[in-house]
Amino acid sequence: MLWSIIKIAVFIALVAAASFAAIYLLELDGGVRVVMAGQEYNLTPLTAVIALILLVIAIWVLLKLAALVIAVLRFINGDETAISRYFDKNRQEKGYRALSEGLMALASGEGNVAMAKANRAERYLRKPALTNLITAQAAEMSGDRRKAEEVYKRLLTNEKTRFVGVRGIMRQKLSDGDTDTALKLAQTAFALKPRHEEVQDTLLKLQAQKHDWSGARETLRAKLKHGNMPRDVHRRRDAVLALSEAQDILDEGKDIEAKEQAIEANRLSPDLIPAAVMAARSYIRADSKRYAVRVLRKAWEAQPHPDLAAAFAEIEPGESPKDRLKRFAKLLKIHPEHRETKLVEAELHIANEDFPAARRALGTLAEDDPDARTLTIMAAIERGEGASDAVVKGWLTRALAAPRGPQWVCDNCHHIHAHWVPACENCQSFDTLSWKSPPAATVTSSTGVEMLPLIVGSLEDKSRDDQPTEATGDGPADATGETRPDPVIADAEIVEDPAPEEERKAAN
């Protein structure tokens, strides 16, 4: 609305200016005298201005006519001129119309229509750099992989479309599972366009699959250089690659080089748990226990993990359970309310045979967040405190049906891994593993594991009824010789035989 008002105002101003100029010229005294071939012409100022304008227009028309004459002469001589371009204009309009219709068909998912329109556009335009792109994508969409590969190979002959052809064939090889050829094509595409983010990611993924860690680190640096990755993410993934390289070097028996790579990985990302564990064990082998403690403490501050606790225990392998509990005290004070801290502390108390302390350390995890490890620890505590076999077996059978607890889970596909790996074993995504509990799923067991605690308790109860006991009471005798009730047996449901008395006698 405002722009329309401005245009109207400008138009009115121009008309007013022209009017004032005409009035001024009419009122102006004098004139212009032109003498030509003995003829004299007297022009008023207004007439002189109009004559000047007409003269300029006449000169412009003469120049255009002269250019037309020159174009006709060149056309007759066989040169391409404006006249030939004029005759080609109709073909271009038809070609571009077919090209736009092909693009619309491609966007609509009509592969066959898009190929037909691309062929029509090629007949009119003769620009394969444009039409081959549509043809290749349309062929892929319609499932004609042979045609698509043929077109992509034609694109390789043109320097302008070479990258598109390489990328197209690379994607086909990836879908076919030919990772060796795809890796070579990805390297070629990366050399042609180092800034292309998709090619960078594909090359990095393939290099990780082939354990080409040094090449992957170069690709990672290119992503950082061209602004396709934040600096903190680059440091984390560079640490993952350094750790992976250290693991491969260690497998080859090169301990010194593996130690250097592990320490480098830990320096780049101190919160990367596998890197901290490997670096700490390298320091332990080198008898640098102080550095191992420092590495593990820093990683524990980021996230407590059982592998860190295991490596921390390896620092002093021959110490007594009491000394180990004392040495772990500083580590356990970092995150006292963390789940892993409670579990490690309970396990240390069990090793020290202080079962009441282990129960206190475990707290309410067995009720609030039960998993296989928590329930197994509870079974050990019950056994250490002298509970009956029914109680211990009840906890163990609950552990059988309980969730496994935190594990290495891929953030992309939720695949569970037994050990940390740089790339997911299922979807091949790089650096997507996190230590967390997998998504809960309802599992129906054909063996009825949910009933095992009750069955074990019932069997234990029957076995006790069949065997004579010297002690009197409802439960097993403890260390003082007194009896106490068994909570599992006391709460176990006695299943009555629903068969009538006559049928039981007949059966006997």
Short mmCIF file of C-alpha atoms in Angstrom, two decimals:
data_model
loop_
_atom_site.label_atom_id
_atom_site.label_comp_id
_atom_site.label_asym_id
_atom_site.label_seq_id
_atom_site.Cartn_x
_atom_site.Cartn_y
_atom_site.Cartn_z
CA MET A 1 0.00 0.00 0.00
CA LEU A 2 2.77 2.45 0.94
CA TRP A 3 4.72 1.61 -2.22
CA SER A 4 1.65 2.35 -4.39
CA ILE A 5 1.23 5.75 -2.69
CA ILE A 6 4.90 6.53 -3.32
CA LYS A 7 4.59 5.66 -7.03
CA ILE A 8 1.50 7.85 -7.39
CA ALA A 9 3.28 10.73 -5.67
CA VAL A 10 6.31 10.38 -7.94
CA PHE A 11 4.08 10.31 -11.05
CA ILE A 12 2.26 13.45 -9.98
CA ALA A 13 5.57 15.18 -9.29
CA LEU A 14 6.90 14.30 -12.76
CA VAL A 15 3.74 15.57 -14.46
CA ALA A 16 3.91 18.78 -12.46
CA ALA A 17 7.57 19.25 -13.34
CA ALA A 18 6.83 18.73 -17.06
CA SER A 19 3.98 21.22 -16.91
CA PHE A 20 6.07 23.87 -15.20
CA ALA A 21 8.86 23.32 -17.73
CA ALA A 22 6.43 23.73 -20.65
CA ILE A 23 4.98 26.94 -19.16
CA TYR A 24 8.47 28.26 -18.57
CA LEU A 25 9.46 27.57 -22.17
CA LEU A 26 6.29 29.24 -23.50
CA GLU A 27 6.92 32.36 -21.49
CA LEU A 28 10.59 32.49 -22.39
CA ASP A 29 11.57 35.26 -24.83
CA GLY A 30 13.81 34.71 -27.85
CA GLY A 31 14.22 31.55 -29.84
CA VAL A 32 16.49 29.41 -32.01
CA ARG A 33 17.40 30.36 -35.59
CA VAL A 34 18.53 27.56 -37.90
CA VAL A 35 19.96 28.32 -41.38
CA MET A 36 20.34 25.34 -43.74
CA ALA A 37 20.75 25.37 -47.57
CA GLY A 38 19.68 28.95 -47.84
CA GLN A 39 16.63 28.32 -45.70
CA GLU A 40 16.14 30.00 -42.37
CA TYR A 41 14.07 28.48 -39.59
CA ASN A 42 13.06 30.37 -36.42
CA LEU A 43 12.00 28.13 -33.54
CA THR A 44 10.53 29.12 -30.24
CA PRO A 45 12.16 27.65 -27.14
CA LEU A 46 9.40 25.00 -26.73
CA THR A 47 9.59 24.04 -30.42
CA ALA A 48 13.36 23.81 -30.19
CA VAL A 49 13.15 21.37 -27.24
CA ILE A 50 10.60 19.19 -29.07
CA ALA A 51 12.75 19.22 -32.21
CA LEU A 52 15.78 18.17 -30.17
CA ILE A 53 13.86 15.24 -28.67
CA LEU A 54 12.66 14.14 -32.11
CA LEU A 55 16.22 14.39 -33.43
CA VAL A 56 17.51 12.08 -30.68
CA ILE A 57 14.74 9.55 -31.43
CA ALA A 58 15.52 9.69 -35.13
CA ILE A 59 19.20 9.02 -34.51
CA TRP A 60 18.32 6.02 -32.24
CA VAL A 61 16.03 4.60 -34.96
CA LEU A 62 18.75 5.03 -37.58
CA LEU A 63 21.26 3.20 -35.40
CA LYS A 64 18.82 0.30 -34.91
CA LEU A 65 18.16 0.12 -38.63
CA ALA A 66 21.88 0.10 -39.31
CA ALA A 67 22.36 -2.76 -36.82
CA LEU A 68 19.52 -4.67 -38.49
CA VAL A 69 21.11 -4.24 -41.90
CA ILE A 70 24.47 -5.46 -40.55
CA ALA A 71 22.74 -8.47 -38.92
CA VAL A 72 21.02 -9.34 -42.22
CA LEU A 73 24.33 -9.16 -44.06
CA ARG A 74 25.99 -11.42 -41.45
CA PHE A 75 23.08 -13.83 -41.60
CA ILE A 76 23.46 -14.05 -45.37
CA ASN A 77 27.16 -14.66 -44.82
CA GLY A 78 26.30 -17.63 -42.48
CA ASP A 79 27.11 -16.02 -39.14
CA GLU A 80 24.82 -16.41 -36.11
CA THR A 81 23.08 -13.11 -35.56
CA ALA A 82 20.07 -11.70 -33.81
CA ILE A 83 17.90 -13.01 -36.64
CA SER A 84 18.97 -16.61 -36.07
CA ARG A 85 18.49 -16.12 -32.34
CA TYR A 86 15.03 -14.85 -33.02
CA PHE A 87 14.14 -18.00 -34.91
CA ASP A 88 15.63 -20.09 -32.08
CA LYS A 89 13.60 -18.29 -29.45
CA ASN A 90 10.56 -20.45 -30.04
CA ARG A 91 12.62 -23.62 -29.58
CA GLN A 92 14.10 -22.29 -26.36
CA GLU A 93 10.67 -21.48 -24.98
CA LYS A 94 9.49 -25.02 -25.70
CA GLY A 95 12.68 -26.46 -24.22
CA TYR A 96 12.51 -24.46 -21.00
CA ARG A 97 8.82 -25.24 -20.69
CA ALA A 98 9.61 -28.96 -20.93
CA LEU A 99 12.46 -28.52 -18.46
CA SER A 100 10.23 -26.83 -15.87
CA GLU A 101 7.58 -29.51 -16.36
CA GLY A 102 10.25 -32.16 -15.81
CA LEU A 103 11.33 -30.50 -12.55
CA MET A 104 7.72 -30.39 -11.38
CA ALA A 105 7.26 -34.07 -12.24
CA LEU A 106 10.47 -34.90 -10.37
CA ALA A 107 9.27 -33.04 -7.30
CA SER A 108 5.93 -34.85 -7.55
CA GLY A 109 7.57 -38.28 -7.63
CA GLU A 110 6.66 -39.04 -11.26
CA GLY A 111 9.95 -40.48 -12.49
CA ASN A 112 8.81 -41.66 -15.92
CA VAL A 113 7.13 -38.34 -16.71
CA ALA A 114 10.24 -36.45 -15.60
CA MET A 115 12.46 -38.55 -17.92
CA ALA A 116 10.13 -37.93 -20.87
CA LYS A 117 10.13 -34.18 -20.23
CA ALA A 118 13.92 -34.17 -19.84
CA ASN A 119 14.34 -35.91 -23.21
CA ARG A 120 12.01 -33.38 -24.81
CA ALA A 121 13.95 -30.51 -23.26
CA GLU A 122 17.21 -31.99 -24.56
CA ARG A 123 15.88 -32.03 -28.14
CA TYR A 124 15.06 -28.34 -27.98
CA LEU A 125 17.83 -26.97 -25.76
CA ARG A 126 20.77 -29.30 -26.39
CA LYS A 127 22.10 -28.62 -22.86
CA PRO A 128 22.98 -32.02 -21.38
CA ALA A 129 24.39 -30.42 -18.23
CA LEU A 130 20.79 -29.55 -17.29
CA THR A 131 18.77 -32.38 -18.75
CA ASN A 132 21.08 -35.23 -17.64
CA LEU A 133 20.66 -34.24 -14.02
CA ILE A 134 16.89 -34.58 -14.26
CA THR A 135 17.17 -37.80 -16.24
CA ALA A 136 19.50 -39.43 -13.69
CA GLN A 137 17.37 -38.50 -10.69
CA ALA A 138 14.19 -39.53 -12.48
CA ALA A 139 15.73 -42.88 -13.41
CA GLU A 140 16.68 -43.51 -9.78
CA MET A 141 13.18 -42.56 -8.69
CA SER A 142 11.57 -44.94 -11.17
CA GLY A 143 13.96 -47.77 -10.22
CA ASP A 144 15.94 -47.84 -13.48
CA ARG A 145 19.40 -48.04 -11.88
CA ARG A 146 21.12 -49.01 -15.15
CA LYS A 147 19.83 -45.88 -16.87
CA ALA A 148 20.81 -43.73 -13.89
CA GLU A 149 24.34 -45.11 -13.84
CA GLU A 150 24.65 -44.55 -17.60
CA VAL A 151 23.63 -40.92 -17.24
CA TYR A 152 25.96 -40.39 -14.26
CA LYS A 153 28.85 -41.71 -16.34
CA ARG A 154 27.98 -39.19 -19.08
CA LEU A 155 28.13 -36.46 -16.45
CA LEU A 156 31.71 -37.45 -15.66
CA THR A 157 32.86 -36.23 -19.08
CA ASN A 158 31.89 -32.63 -18.32
CA GLU A 159 34.05 -30.75 -15.86
CA LYS A 160 31.07 -28.77 -14.60
CA THR A 161 29.00 -31.86 -13.84
CA ARG A 162 31.80 -34.23 -12.86
CA PHE A 163 31.11 -33.89 -9.12
CA VAL A 164 27.42 -34.70 -9.60
CA GLY A 165 28.30 -37.82 -11.56
CA VAL A 166 30.83 -39.03 -8.97
CA ARG A 167 28.40 -38.40 -6.12
CA GLY A 168 25.57 -40.20 -7.93
CA ILE A 169 27.65 -43.33 -8.62
CA MET A 170 28.97 -43.22 -5.03
CA ARG A 171 25.44 -43.31 -3.64
CA GLN A 172 24.59 -46.26 -5.89
CA LYS A 173 27.63 -48.20 -4.68
CA LEU A 174 26.68 -47.45 -1.09
CA SER A 175 23.19 -48.82 -1.63
CA ASP A 176 24.74 -51.93 -3.25
CA GLY A 177 27.04 -52.46 -0.27
CA ASP A 178 30.22 -51.97 -2.32
CA THR A 179 32.00 -49.90 0.32
CA ASP A 180 35.45 -50.26 -1.25
CA THR A 181 34.40 -48.58 -4.50
CA ALA A 182 32.25 -46.09 -2.59
CA LEU A 183 35.27 -45.07 -0.50
CA LYS A 184 37.35 -44.33 -3.61
CA LEU A 185 34.49 -42.33 -5.13
CA ALA A 186 34.01 -40.43 -1.87
CA GLN A 187 37.68 -39.49 -1.88
CA THR A 188 37.36 -38.26 -5.48
CA ALA A 189 34.23 -36.27 -4.65
CA PHE A 190 35.96 -34.80 -1.60
CA ALA A 191 38.90 -33.72 -3.77
CA LEU A 192 36.50 -32.00 -6.18
CA LYS A 193 34.43 -30.27 -3.46
CA PRO A 194 36.09 -30.29 -0.03
CA ARG A 195 33.35 -28.07 1.42
CA HIS A 196 30.48 -30.44 0.61
CA GLU A 197 29.11 -31.57 3.98
CA GLU A 198 27.37 -34.74 2.78
CA VAL A 199 30.53 -35.96 1.06
CA GLN A 200 32.55 -35.18 4.20
CA ASP A 201 30.16 -37.22 6.37
CA THR A 202 30.09 -40.13 3.91
CA LEU A 203 33.86 -40.19 3.60
CA LEU A 204 34.28 -40.04 7.39
CA LYS A 205 31.82 -42.89 7.88
CA LEU A 206 33.52 -45.10 5.28
CA GLN A 207 36.98 -44.37 6.65
CA ALA A 208 35.80 -45.34 10.13
CA GLN A 209 34.39 -48.60 8.78
CA LYS A 210 37.72 -49.39 7.10
CA HIS A 211 39.68 -48.38 10.27
CA ASP A 212 41.49 -45.65 8.33
CA TRP A 213 41.76 -43.51 11.44
CA SER A 214 44.44 -41.12 10.18
CA GLY A 215 42.43 -40.41 7.03
CA ALA A 216 39.29 -39.93 9.11
CA ARG A 217 41.09 -37.38 11.30
CA GLU A 218 42.10 -35.47 8.16
CA THR A 219 38.47 -35.44 7.01
CA LEU A 220 37.41 -34.28 10.46
CA ARG A 221 39.86 -31.39 10.30
CA ALA A 222 38.43 -30.43 6.90
CA LYS A 223 34.93 -30.31 8.43
CA LEU A 224 36.20 -27.97 11.14
CA LYS A 225 38.12 -25.84 8.63
CA HIS A 226 35.11 -25.31 6.37
CA GLY A 227 32.73 -24.56 9.24
CA ASN A 228 30.67 -27.76 9.06
CA MET A 229 31.36 -28.79 12.66
CA PRO A 230 31.56 -26.91 16.00
CA ARG A 231 34.96 -26.91 17.65
CA ASP A 232 33.83 -28.80 20.75
CA VAL A 233 32.26 -31.57 18.65
CA HIS A 234 35.47 -31.75 16.62
CA ARG A 235 37.54 -32.26 19.76
CA ARG A 236 35.22 -35.01 20.97
CA ARG A 237 35.21 -36.90 17.66
CA ASP A 238 38.92 -36.40 17.16
CA ALA A 239 39.34 -38.05 20.56
CA VAL A 240 37.14 -40.95 19.44
CA LEU A 241 39.31 -41.44 16.35
CA ALA A 242 42.51 -41.22 18.38
CA LEU A 243 41.14 -43.81 20.81
CA SER A 244 40.15 -46.12 17.96
CA GLU A 245 43.62 -45.79 16.47
CA ALA A 246 45.11 -46.58 19.88
CA GLN A 247 43.02 -49.75 20.16
CA ASP A 248 44.17 -50.96 16.74
CA ILE A 249 47.80 -50.17 17.57
CA LEU A 250 47.46 -52.04 20.87
CA ASP A 251 46.11 -55.07 19.04
CA GLU A 252 49.25 -55.02 16.90
CA GLY A 253 51.38 -55.19 20.05
CA LYS A 254 52.78 -51.64 19.87
CA ASP A 255 52.28 -50.61 23.50
CA ILE A 256 54.23 -47.35 23.40
CA GLU A 257 52.39 -45.93 20.37
CA ALA A 258 49.06 -47.11 21.80
CA LYS A 259 49.83 -45.34 25.09
CA GLU A 260 50.59 -42.08 23.28
CA GLN A 261 47.37 -42.26 21.27
CA ALA A 262 45.30 -43.12 24.36
CA ILE A 263 46.76 -40.20 26.29
CA GLU A 264 46.10 -37.93 23.30
CA ALA A 265 42.48 -39.11 23.16
CA ASN A 266 42.04 -38.47 26.87
CA ARG A 267 43.57 -35.01 26.52
CA LEU A 268 41.17 -34.11 23.72
CA SER A 269 38.08 -35.39 25.56
CA PRO A 270 38.57 -36.14 29.28
CA ASP A 271 34.92 -37.25 29.62
CA LEU A 272 35.31 -40.02 27.00
CA ILE A 273 35.15 -43.04 29.30
CA PRO A 274 36.96 -45.63 27.11
CA ALA A 275 39.78 -43.15 26.47
CA ALA A 276 40.15 -42.47 30.19
CA VAL A 277 40.23 -46.20 30.98
CA MET A 278 42.83 -46.94 28.29
CA ALA A 279 44.99 -43.95 29.30
CA ALA A 280 44.78 -44.93 32.98
CA ARG A 281 45.81 -48.52 32.24
CA SER A 282 48.71 -47.21 30.16
CA TYR A 283 49.85 -45.15 33.15
CA ILE A 284 49.43 -48.19 35.43
CA ARG A 285 51.64 -50.30 33.17
CA ALA A 286 54.20 -47.50 33.25
CA ASP A 287 53.93 -47.39 37.07
CA SER A 288 52.57 -43.82 36.94
CA LYS A 289 49.75 -44.42 39.39
CA ARG A 290 49.34 -40.77 40.28
CA TYR A 291 48.50 -39.86 36.69
CA ALA A 292 46.13 -42.82 36.44
CA VAL A 293 44.23 -41.59 39.50
CA ARG A 294 44.02 -38.09 38.07
CA VAL A 295 42.65 -39.33 34.73
CA LEU A 296 40.03 -41.56 36.34
CA ARG A 297 38.89 -38.94 38.85
CA LYS A 298 38.35 -36.39 36.08
CA ALA A 299 36.34 -38.88 34.01
CA TRP A 300 34.32 -39.90 37.11
CA GLU A 301 33.45 -36.24 37.67
CA ALA A 302 31.94 -36.16 34.18
CA GLN A 303 30.04 -39.47 34.53
CA PRO A 304 30.50 -42.35 36.97
CA HIS A 305 30.93 -45.65 35.15
CA PRO A 306 31.71 -49.25 36.18
CA ASP A 307 34.69 -49.40 33.79
CA LEU A 308 36.23 -46.42 35.59
CA ALA A 309 35.75 -48.16 38.93
CA ALA A 310 37.33 -51.34 37.56
CA ALA A 311 40.36 -49.40 36.28
CA PHE A 312 40.59 -47.56 39.61
CA ALA A 313 40.72 -50.93 41.38
CA GLU A 314 43.55 -52.09 39.10
CA ILE A 315 45.80 -49.33 40.42
CA GLU A 316 46.38 -51.39 43.59
CA PRO A 317 45.56 -54.99 42.66
CA GLY A 318 46.93 -56.61 45.84
CA GLU A 319 45.29 -54.44 48.48
CA SER A 320 42.86 -55.79 51.06
CA PRO A 321 39.10 -55.11 50.77
CA LYS A 322 39.32 -52.74 53.74
CA ASP A 323 42.17 -50.74 52.19
CA ARG A 324 40.37 -50.67 48.84
CA LEU A 325 37.23 -49.30 50.45
CA LYS A 326 39.32 -46.60 52.11
CA ARG A 327 41.06 -45.71 48.84
CA PHE A 328 37.74 -45.53 46.95
CA ALA A 329 36.29 -43.13 49.53
CA LYS A 330 37.65 -40.03 47.79
CA LEU A 331 36.29 -41.18 44.44
CA LEU A 332 32.86 -41.99 45.85
CA LYS A 333 32.53 -38.55 47.45
CA ILE A 334 32.42 -36.86 44.03
CA HIS A 335 28.86 -37.96 43.19
CA PRO A 336 27.51 -39.52 46.39
CA GLU A 337 23.90 -39.70 45.17
CA HIS A 338 24.67 -41.16 41.78
CA ARG A 339 23.37 -44.63 41.07
CA GLU A 340 26.76 -46.01 40.04
CA THR A 341 28.36 -44.63 43.22
CA LYS A 342 25.87 -46.52 45.41
CA LEU A 343 26.37 -49.75 43.48
CA VAL A 344 30.18 -49.58 43.65
CA GLU A 345 30.11 -48.76 47.35
CA ALA A 346 27.76 -51.69 48.04
CA GLU A 347 30.03 -54.05 46.10
CA LEU A 348 33.06 -52.85 48.08
CA HIS A 349 31.26 -53.45 51.38
CA ILE A 350 30.27 -56.94 50.21
CA ALA A 351 33.92 -57.68 49.41
CA ASN A 352 34.74 -56.47 52.92
CA GLU A 353 31.95 -58.72 54.28
CA ASP A 354 30.18 -55.76 55.86
CA PHE A 355 26.69 -56.66 54.63
CA PRO A 356 24.64 -54.19 56.73
CA ALA A 357 26.83 -51.37 55.35
CA ALA A 358 26.30 -52.72 51.85
CA ARG A 359 22.54 -52.64 52.39
CA ARG A 360 22.74 -49.04 53.61
CA ALA A 361 24.91 -48.03 50.66
CA LEU A 362 22.48 -49.57 48.21
CA GLY A 363 19.55 -47.72 49.77
CA THR A 364 16.24 -48.14 47.97
CA LEU A 365 17.65 -48.89 44.51
CA ALA A 366 16.30 -52.43 44.60
CA GLU A 367 12.78 -51.08 45.01
CA ASP A 368 12.95 -47.78 43.11
CA ASP A 369 15.19 -48.70 40.15
CA PRO A 370 15.69 -52.47 40.05
CA ASP A 371 17.88 -54.06 37.41
CA ALA A 372 19.90 -57.25 37.14
CA ARG A 373 22.96 -55.81 38.86
CA THR A 374 21.03 -54.23 41.74
CA LEU A 375 19.03 -57.38 42.44
CA THR A 376 22.14 -59.57 42.24
CA ILE A 377 23.82 -57.35 44.83
CA MET A 378 20.74 -57.74 47.04
CA ALA A 379 21.01 -61.52 46.68
CA ALA A 380 24.64 -61.34 47.80
CA ILE A 381 23.69 -59.18 50.78
CA GLU A 382 20.94 -61.59 51.81
CA ARG A 383 23.33 -64.53 51.50
CA GLY A 384 25.96 -62.71 53.54
CA GLU A 385 23.43 -61.94 56.28
CA GLY A 386 22.45 -65.60 56.50
CA ALA A 387 19.14 -65.57 54.68
CA SER A 388 17.62 -68.79 53.44
CA ASP A 389 18.19 -70.20 49.98
CA ALA A 390 14.62 -69.25 49.08
CA VAL A 391 15.30 -65.58 49.75
CA VAL A 392 18.56 -65.62 47.78
CA LYS A 393 17.00 -67.53 44.89
CA GLY A 394 14.06 -65.15 44.93
CA TRP A 395 16.36 -62.16 44.34
CA LEU A 396 18.31 -64.02 41.66
CA THR A 397 15.19 -65.04 39.78
CA ARG A 398 13.96 -61.46 39.94
CA ALA A 399 17.30 -60.43 38.45
CA LEU A 400 16.72 -62.88 35.61
CA ALA A 401 13.60 -61.02 34.47
CA ALA A 402 14.81 -57.50 35.38
CA PRO A 403 16.22 -54.96 32.91
CA ARG A 404 19.93 -55.14 32.24
CA GLY A 405 20.52 -51.56 33.41
CA PRO A 406 22.68 -48.91 31.68
CA GLN A 407 24.53 -50.13 28.61
CA TRP A 408 26.20 -48.71 25.52
CA VAL A 409 23.20 -47.73 23.40
CA CYS A 410 23.24 -46.07 19.96
CA ASP A 411 21.39 -42.75 20.04
CA ASN A 412 20.42 -43.20 16.40
CA CYS A 413 18.99 -46.73 16.18
CA HIS A 414 18.95 -47.75 19.90
CA HIS A 415 21.08 -50.84 19.19
CA ILE A 416 22.69 -52.24 22.36
CA HIS A 417 26.43 -52.97 22.35
CA ALA A 418 28.35 -55.17 24.75
CA HIS A 419 31.39 -52.87 24.51
CA TRP A 420 32.03 -49.33 23.33
CA VAL A 421 32.85 -48.97 19.62
CA PRO A 422 33.47 -45.79 17.59
CA ALA A 423 30.69 -46.57 15.08
CA CYS A 424 27.39 -48.32 15.69
CA GLU A 425 27.50 -51.97 14.63
CA ASN A 426 23.92 -51.77 13.37
CA CYS A 427 23.48 -48.44 11.57
CA GLN A 428 27.20 -47.56 11.19
CA SER A 429 26.62 -44.09 12.67
CA PHE A 430 29.81 -42.52 14.00
CA ASP A 431 30.15 -41.49 17.67
CA THR A 432 26.53 -42.15 18.63
CA LEU A 433 27.01 -44.51 21.61
CA SER A 434 25.90 -43.30 25.04
CA TRP A 435 25.97 -45.02 28.42
CA LYS A 436 22.30 -45.16 29.38
CA SER A 437 19.43 -47.52 30.01
CA PRO A 438 17.91 -48.81 26.77
CA PRO A 439 14.25 -48.04 26.03
CA ALA A 440 11.99 -50.17 28.18
CA ALA A 441 10.15 -52.92 26.34
CA THR A 442 7.56 -55.34 27.55
CA VAL A 443 8.96 -58.86 27.15
CA THR A 444 6.70 -61.89 27.30
CA SER A 445 8.61 -64.99 28.33
CA SER A 446 7.46 -68.45 27.37
CA THR A 447 9.20 -69.85 30.46
CA GLY A 448 7.26 -67.73 32.91
CA VAL A 449 10.22 -66.04 34.59
CA GLU A 450 7.83 -63.76 36.45
CA MET A 451 6.64 -66.79 38.50
CA LEU A 452 10.13 -68.09 39.33
CA PRO A 453 10.42 -66.37 42.76
CA LEU A 454 7.10 -67.90 43.84
CA ILE A 455 7.97 -71.33 42.43
CA VAL A 456 11.40 -71.35 44.10
CA GLY A 457 9.83 -70.32 47.40
CA SER A 458 7.19 -73.05 47.18
CA LEU A 459 9.77 -75.73 46.35
CA GLU A 460 11.94 -74.59 49.24
CA ASP A 461 8.91 -74.72 51.55
CA LYS A 462 8.07 -78.30 50.49
CA SER A 463 11.65 -79.45 50.88
CA ARG A 464 11.67 -78.11 54.41
CA ASP A 465 8.44 -79.94 55.22
CA ASP A 466 9.96 -83.24 54.00
CA GLN A 467 13.17 -82.88 56.05
CA PRO A 468 13.16 -83.06 59.89
CA THR A 469 14.77 -80.17 61.73
CA GLU A 470 16.05 -80.00 65.25
CA ALA A 471 15.35 -76.30 65.71
CA THR A 472 11.84 -75.12 66.46
CA GLY A 473 10.35 -72.09 64.71
CA ASP A 474 9.22 -70.89 61.38
CA GLY A 475 12.52 -70.05 59.71
CA PRO A 476 16.18 -71.00 59.49
CA ALA A 477 18.51 -70.70 62.41
CA ASP A 478 20.93 -67.74 62.38
CA ALA A 479 24.45 -67.55 63.76
CA THR A 480 23.21 -67.53 67.40
CA GLY A 481 21.12 -70.67 66.96
CA GLU A 482 17.76 -68.86 67.17
CA THR A 483 15.13 -69.23 64.52
CA ARG A 484 13.61 -66.41 62.52
CA PRO A 485 10.75 -66.41 60.01
CA ASP A 486 11.65 -66.56 56.33
CA PRO A 487 9.93 -63.60 54.59
CA VAL A 488 9.76 -65.26 51.18
CA ILE A 489 8.43 -68.57 52.51
CA ALA A 490 6.03 -66.81 54.85
CA ASP A 491 4.63 -64.75 51.98
CA ALA A 492 4.64 -67.58 49.43
CA GLU A 493 1.23 -68.57 48.20
CA ILE A 494 0.33 -72.22 48.85
CA VAL A 495 -1.29 -73.50 45.69
CA GLU A 496 -4.04 -75.99 46.52
CA ASP A 497 -4.66 -78.94 44.25
CA PRO A 498 -8.00 -78.20 42.56
CA ALA A 499 -8.69 -81.90 41.84
CA PRO A 500 -11.39 -83.56 44.00
CA GLU A 501 -10.41 -86.09 46.64
CA GLU A 502 -11.91 -88.99 44.63
CA GLU A 503 -9.80 -88.16 41.58
CA ARG A 504 -6.64 -88.05 43.65
CA LYS A 505 -7.39 -91.45 45.12
CA ALA A 506 -8.12 -92.87 41.68
CA ALA A 507 -4.90 -91.44 40.39
CA ASN A 508 -2.96 -93.00 43.25
#
